[in-house]
GROMACS .gro file of C-alpha atoms in nm:
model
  264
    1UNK     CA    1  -0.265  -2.519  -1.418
    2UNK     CA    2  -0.076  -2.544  -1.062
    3UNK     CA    3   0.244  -2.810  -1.039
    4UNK     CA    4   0.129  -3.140  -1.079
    5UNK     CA    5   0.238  -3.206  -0.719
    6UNK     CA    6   0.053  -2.927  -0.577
    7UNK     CA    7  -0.184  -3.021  -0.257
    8UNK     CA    8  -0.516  -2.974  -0.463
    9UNK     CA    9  -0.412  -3.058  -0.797
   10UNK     CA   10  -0.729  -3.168  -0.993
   11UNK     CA   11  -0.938  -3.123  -0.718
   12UNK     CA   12  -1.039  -2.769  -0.694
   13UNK     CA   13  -1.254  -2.702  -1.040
   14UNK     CA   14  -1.169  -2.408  -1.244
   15UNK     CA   15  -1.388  -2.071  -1.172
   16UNK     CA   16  -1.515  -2.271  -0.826
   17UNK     CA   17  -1.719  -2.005  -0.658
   18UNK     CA   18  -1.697  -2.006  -0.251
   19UNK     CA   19  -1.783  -1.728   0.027
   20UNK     CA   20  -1.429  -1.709   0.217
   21UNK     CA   21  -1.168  -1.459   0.312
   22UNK     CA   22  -0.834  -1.567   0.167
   23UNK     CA   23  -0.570  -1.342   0.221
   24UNK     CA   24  -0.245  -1.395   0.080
   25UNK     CA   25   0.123  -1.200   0.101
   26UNK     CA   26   0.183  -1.018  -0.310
   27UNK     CA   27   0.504  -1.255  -0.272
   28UNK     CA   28   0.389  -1.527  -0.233
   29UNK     CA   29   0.081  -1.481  -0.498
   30UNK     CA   30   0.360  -1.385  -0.714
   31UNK     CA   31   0.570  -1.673  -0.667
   32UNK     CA   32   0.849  -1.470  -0.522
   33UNK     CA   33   0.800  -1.608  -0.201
   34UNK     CA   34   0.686  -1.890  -0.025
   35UNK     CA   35   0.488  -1.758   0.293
   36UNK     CA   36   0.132  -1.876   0.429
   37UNK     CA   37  -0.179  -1.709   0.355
   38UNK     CA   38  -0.473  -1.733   0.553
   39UNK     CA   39  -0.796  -1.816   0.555
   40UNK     CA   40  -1.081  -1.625   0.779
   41UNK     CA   41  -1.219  -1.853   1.040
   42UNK     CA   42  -0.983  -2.134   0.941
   43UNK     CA   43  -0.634  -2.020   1.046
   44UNK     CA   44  -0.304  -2.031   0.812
   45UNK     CA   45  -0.295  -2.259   0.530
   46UNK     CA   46   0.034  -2.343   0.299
   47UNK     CA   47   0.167  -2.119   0.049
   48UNK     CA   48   0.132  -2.324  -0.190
   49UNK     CA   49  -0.222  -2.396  -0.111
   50UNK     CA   50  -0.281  -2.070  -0.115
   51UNK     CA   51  -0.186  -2.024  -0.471
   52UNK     CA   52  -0.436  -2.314  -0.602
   53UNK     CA   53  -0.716  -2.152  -0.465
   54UNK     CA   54  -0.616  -1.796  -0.580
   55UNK     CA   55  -0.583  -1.927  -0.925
   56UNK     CA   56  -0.942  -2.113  -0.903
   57UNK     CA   57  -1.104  -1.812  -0.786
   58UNK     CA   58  -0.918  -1.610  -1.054
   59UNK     CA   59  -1.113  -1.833  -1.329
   60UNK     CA   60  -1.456  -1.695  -1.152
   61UNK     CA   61  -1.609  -1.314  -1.247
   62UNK     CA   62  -1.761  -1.328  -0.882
   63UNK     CA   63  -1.409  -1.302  -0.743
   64UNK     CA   64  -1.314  -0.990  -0.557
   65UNK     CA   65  -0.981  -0.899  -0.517
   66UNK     CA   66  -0.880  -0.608  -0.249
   67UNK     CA   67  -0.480  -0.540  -0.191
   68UNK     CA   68  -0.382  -0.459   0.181
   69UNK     CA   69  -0.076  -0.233   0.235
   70UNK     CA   70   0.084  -0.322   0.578
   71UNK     CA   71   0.405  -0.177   0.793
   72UNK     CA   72   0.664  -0.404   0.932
   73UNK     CA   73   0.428  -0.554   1.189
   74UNK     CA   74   0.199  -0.670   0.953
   75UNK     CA   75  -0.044  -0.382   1.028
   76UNK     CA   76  -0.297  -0.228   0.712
   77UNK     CA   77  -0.218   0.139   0.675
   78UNK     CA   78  -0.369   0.097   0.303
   79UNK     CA   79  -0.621  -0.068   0.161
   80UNK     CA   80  -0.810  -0.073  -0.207
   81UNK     CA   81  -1.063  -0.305  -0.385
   82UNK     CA   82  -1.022  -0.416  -0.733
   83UNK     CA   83  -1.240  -0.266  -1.019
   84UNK     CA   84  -1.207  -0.432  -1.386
   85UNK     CA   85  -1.015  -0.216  -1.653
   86UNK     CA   86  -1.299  -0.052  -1.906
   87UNK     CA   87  -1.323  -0.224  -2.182
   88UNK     CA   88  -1.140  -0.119  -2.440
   89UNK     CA   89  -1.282  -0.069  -2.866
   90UNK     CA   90  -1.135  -0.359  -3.072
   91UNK     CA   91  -0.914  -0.257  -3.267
   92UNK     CA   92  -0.951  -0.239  -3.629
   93UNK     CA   93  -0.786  -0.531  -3.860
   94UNK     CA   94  -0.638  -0.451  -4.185
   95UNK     CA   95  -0.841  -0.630  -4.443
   96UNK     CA   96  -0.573  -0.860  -4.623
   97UNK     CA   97  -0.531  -0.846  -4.983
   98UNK     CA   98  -0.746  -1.089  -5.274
   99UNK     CA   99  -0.597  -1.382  -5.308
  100UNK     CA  100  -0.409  -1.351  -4.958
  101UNK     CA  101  -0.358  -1.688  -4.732
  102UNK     CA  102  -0.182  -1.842  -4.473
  103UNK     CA  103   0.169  -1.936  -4.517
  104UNK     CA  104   0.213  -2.334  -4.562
  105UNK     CA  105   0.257  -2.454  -4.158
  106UNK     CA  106   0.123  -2.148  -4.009
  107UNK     CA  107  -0.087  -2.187  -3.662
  108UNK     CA  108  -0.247  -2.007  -3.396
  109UNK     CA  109  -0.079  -1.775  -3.160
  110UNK     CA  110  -0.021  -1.932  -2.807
  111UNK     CA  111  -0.311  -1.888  -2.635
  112UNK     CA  112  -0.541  -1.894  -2.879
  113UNK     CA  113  -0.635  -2.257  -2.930
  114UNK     CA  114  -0.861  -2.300  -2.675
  115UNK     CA  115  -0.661  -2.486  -2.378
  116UNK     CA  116  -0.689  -2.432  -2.020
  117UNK     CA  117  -0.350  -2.199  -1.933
  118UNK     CA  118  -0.311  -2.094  -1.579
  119UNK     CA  119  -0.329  -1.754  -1.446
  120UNK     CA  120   0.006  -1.605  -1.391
  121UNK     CA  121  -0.090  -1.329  -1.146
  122UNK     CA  122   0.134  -0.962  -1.189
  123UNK     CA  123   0.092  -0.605  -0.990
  124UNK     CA  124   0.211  -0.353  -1.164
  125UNK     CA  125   0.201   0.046  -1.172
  126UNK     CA  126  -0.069   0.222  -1.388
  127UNK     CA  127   0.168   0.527  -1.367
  128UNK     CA  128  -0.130   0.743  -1.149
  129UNK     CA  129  -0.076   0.933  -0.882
  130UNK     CA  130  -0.349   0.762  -0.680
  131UNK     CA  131  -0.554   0.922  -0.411
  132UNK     CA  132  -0.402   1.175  -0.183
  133UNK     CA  133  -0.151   1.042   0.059
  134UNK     CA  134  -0.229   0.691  -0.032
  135UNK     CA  135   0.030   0.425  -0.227
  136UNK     CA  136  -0.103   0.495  -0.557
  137UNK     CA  137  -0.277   0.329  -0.832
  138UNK     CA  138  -0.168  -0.057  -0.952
  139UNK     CA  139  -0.281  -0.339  -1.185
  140UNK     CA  140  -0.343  -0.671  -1.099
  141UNK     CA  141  -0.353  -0.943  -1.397
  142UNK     CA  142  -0.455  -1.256  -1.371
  143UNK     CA  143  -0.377  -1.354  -1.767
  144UNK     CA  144  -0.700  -1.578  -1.761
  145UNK     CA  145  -0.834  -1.578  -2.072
  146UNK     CA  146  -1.141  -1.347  -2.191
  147UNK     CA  147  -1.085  -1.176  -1.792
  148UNK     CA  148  -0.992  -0.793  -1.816
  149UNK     CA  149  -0.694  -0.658  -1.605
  150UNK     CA  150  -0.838  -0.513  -1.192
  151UNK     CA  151  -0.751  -0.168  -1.108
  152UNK     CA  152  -0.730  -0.104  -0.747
  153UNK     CA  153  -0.629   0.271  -0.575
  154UNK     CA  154  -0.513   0.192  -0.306
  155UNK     CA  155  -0.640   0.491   0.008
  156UNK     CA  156  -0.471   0.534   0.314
  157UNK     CA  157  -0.614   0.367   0.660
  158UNK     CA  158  -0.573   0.590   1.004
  159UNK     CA  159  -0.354   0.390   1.228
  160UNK     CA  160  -0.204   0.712   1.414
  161UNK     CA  161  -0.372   1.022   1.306
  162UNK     CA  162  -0.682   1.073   1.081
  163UNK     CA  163  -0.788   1.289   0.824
  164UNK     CA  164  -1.175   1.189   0.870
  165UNK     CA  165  -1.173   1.147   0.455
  166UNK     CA  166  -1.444   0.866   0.559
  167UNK     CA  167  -1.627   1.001   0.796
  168UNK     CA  168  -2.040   0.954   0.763
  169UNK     CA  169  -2.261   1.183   0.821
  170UNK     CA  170  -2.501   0.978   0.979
  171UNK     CA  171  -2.479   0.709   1.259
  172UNK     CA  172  -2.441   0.430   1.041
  173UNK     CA  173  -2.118   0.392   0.871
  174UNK     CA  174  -2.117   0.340   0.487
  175UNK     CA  175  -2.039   0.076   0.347
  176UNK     CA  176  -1.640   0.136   0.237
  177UNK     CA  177  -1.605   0.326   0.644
  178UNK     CA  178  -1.758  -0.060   0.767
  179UNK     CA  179  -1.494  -0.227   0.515
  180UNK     CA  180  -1.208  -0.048   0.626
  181UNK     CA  181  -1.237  -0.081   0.994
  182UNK     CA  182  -1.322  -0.436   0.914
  183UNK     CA  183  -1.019  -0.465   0.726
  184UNK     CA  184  -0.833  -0.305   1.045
  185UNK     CA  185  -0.924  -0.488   1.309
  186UNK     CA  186  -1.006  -0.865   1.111
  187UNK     CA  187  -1.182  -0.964   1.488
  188UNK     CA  188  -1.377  -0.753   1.751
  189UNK     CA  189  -1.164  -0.537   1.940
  190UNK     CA  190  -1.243  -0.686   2.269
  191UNK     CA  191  -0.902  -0.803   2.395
  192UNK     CA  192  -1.048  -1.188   2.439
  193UNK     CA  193  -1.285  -1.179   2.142
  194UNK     CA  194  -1.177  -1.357   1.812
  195UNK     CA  195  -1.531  -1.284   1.673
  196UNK     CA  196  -1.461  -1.194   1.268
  197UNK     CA  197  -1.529  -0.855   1.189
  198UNK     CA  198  -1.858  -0.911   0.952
  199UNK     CA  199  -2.049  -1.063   1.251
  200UNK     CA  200  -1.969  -0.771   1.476
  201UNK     CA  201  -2.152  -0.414   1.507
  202UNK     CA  202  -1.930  -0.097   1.444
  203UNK     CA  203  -1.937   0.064   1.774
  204UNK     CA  204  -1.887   0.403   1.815
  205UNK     CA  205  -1.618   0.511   2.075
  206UNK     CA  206  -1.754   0.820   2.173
  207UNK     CA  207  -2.148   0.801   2.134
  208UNK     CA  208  -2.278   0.919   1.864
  209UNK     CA  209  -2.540   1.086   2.088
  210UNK     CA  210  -2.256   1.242   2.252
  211UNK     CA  211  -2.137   1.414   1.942
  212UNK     CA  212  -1.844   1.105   1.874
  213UNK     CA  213  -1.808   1.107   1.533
  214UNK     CA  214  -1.895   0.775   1.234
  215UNK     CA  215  -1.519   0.742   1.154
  216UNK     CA  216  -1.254   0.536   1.174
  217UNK     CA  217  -1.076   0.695   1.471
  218UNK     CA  218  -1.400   0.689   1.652
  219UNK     CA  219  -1.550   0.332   1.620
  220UNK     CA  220  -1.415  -0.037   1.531
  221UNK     CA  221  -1.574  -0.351   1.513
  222UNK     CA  222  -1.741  -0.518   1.823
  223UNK     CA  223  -1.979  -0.862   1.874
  224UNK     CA  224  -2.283  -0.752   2.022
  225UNK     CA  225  -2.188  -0.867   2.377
  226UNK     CA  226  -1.850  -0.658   2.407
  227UNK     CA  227  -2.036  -0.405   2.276
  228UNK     CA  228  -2.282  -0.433   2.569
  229UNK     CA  229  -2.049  -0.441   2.779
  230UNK     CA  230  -1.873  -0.117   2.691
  231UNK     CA  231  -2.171   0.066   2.776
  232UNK     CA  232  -2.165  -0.143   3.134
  233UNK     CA  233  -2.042   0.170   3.357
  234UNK     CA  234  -1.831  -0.061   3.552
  235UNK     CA  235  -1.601  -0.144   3.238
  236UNK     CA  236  -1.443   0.143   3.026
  237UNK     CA  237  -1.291   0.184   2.660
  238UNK     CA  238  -1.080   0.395   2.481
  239UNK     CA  239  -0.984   0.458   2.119
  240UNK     CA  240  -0.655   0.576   2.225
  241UNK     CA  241  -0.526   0.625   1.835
  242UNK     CA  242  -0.741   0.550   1.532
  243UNK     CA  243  -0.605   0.181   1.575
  244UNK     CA  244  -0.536   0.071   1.911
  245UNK     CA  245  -0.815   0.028   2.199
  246UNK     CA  246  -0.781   0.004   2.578
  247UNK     CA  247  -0.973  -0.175   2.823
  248UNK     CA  248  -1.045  -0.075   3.172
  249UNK     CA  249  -1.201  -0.416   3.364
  250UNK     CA  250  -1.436  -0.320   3.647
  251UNK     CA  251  -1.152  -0.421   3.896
  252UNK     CA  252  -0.895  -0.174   3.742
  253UNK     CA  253  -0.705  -0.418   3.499
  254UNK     CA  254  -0.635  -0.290   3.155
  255UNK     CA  255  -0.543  -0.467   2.863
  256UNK     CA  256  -0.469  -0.309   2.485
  257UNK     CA  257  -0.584  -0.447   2.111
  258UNK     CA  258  -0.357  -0.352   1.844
  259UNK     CA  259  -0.506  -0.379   1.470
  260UNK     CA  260  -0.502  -0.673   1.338
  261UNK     CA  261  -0.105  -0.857   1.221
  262UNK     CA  262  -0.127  -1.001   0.839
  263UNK     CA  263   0.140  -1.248   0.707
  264UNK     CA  264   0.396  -1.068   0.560
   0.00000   0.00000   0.00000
């Protein structure tokens, strides 16, 4: 269980299900570090608030768990969702011999008597390569009880140049292209929009009609009036690298987005 002095303790039950975006720095889920995470819609909220609810939702199956790689400014140039570890076959116990018992005082393993432990989250290497020109392949454990290790591969996300490895063929995105630029831009791109990503449309840079491509150096995440307004002839955006937008006002003022800045 968290400290006994910890903001929430006793208050937030174990396996609580919620719909929220928490995103928290691996050093600080760790323990390593004592930086604030941050919760969509909300705003920052104490490290070690952060941890309680990390450790509830670890207690929950319906918990997913995606890792962000970001540079020194805090910006995602990788990005991979969770998958549980396949189950593995029990393995085989050797059948003691007749007459065989206990030692006198013997007792369960820790762990094994039924008590409440907390999670004690780790990220380790699975020792694979990963996918091309990502940041390879890692484990995250939560050491609740009965809950088998998350896998996550973690893919490179176009900031500068762009290998269109998630490019649709189509005009609507799928659903890991959406995720991504979502995950690139946490708010519409609009320069005075703070709209979260879900609630926007992906827009499309360069028309699709106009032979712009479903990828994520052609499109981002825009509320439905910015992206209105981008088709207004008076105003005019650009996609001037897979993660940075410009905006030309109708009077001639411009004004750049950058992707989004997580804690670090």
């Amino acid at each position: 269980m968290p400290p006994a002095g910890g903001p929430l303790a006793g208050l937030i039950p174990a396996g609580f299900a919620a719909r929220i975006n928490l995103t928290v720095p691996l050093t600080t889920l760790l323990g390593l570090a004592d930086r604030p995470g941050q919760l969509s819609g909300l705003g920052p909220v104490d490290p070690a608030l952060a941890r309680d609810l990390a450790r509830s939702a670890a207690r929950s199956p319906e918990s997913q768990w995606c890792i962000t790689v970001t540079d020194g400014h805090g910006h995602a140039i990788g990005h991979g969702c969770a998958r549980p570890e396949p189950k593995k076959p029990p393995a085989r116990r050797a059948k003691p011999p007749p007459g065989a018992h206990d030692p006198p005082g013997a007792h369960d393993p820790p762990g094994a008597t039924g008590g409440t432990s907390s999670p004690g989250f780790s990220f380790t290497g699975t020792g694979d390569q990963g996918p091309p020109g990502g940041y390879g392949s890692w484990r995250l454990a939560t050491a609740v009880p009965g809950h088998r290790d998350l896998l996550v591969r973690l893919d490179p996300l176009a900031t500068g140049t762009c290998d269109h490895r998630f490019a649709a063929a189509g005009h609507d995105p799928g659903v890991q292209l959406r995720h991504l630029a979502n995950i690139r831009h946490g708010t519409c791109t609009s320069p005075v929009c703070r709209r979260p990503a879900q609630q926007c449309d992906f827009e499309h840079n360069i028309p699709y009609e106009a032979g712009g491509k479903t990828c994520l150096c052609n499109g981002g995440p825009k509320c439905r009036h910015d992206h209105r307004l981008k088709q207004d002839p008076r105003w005019k955006a650009e996609q001037l690298t897979p993660g940075t937008f410009r905006w030309t006002t109708p009077t001639g003022r411009q004004y750049t987005t950058e992707p989004t800045r997580y804690p670090i």
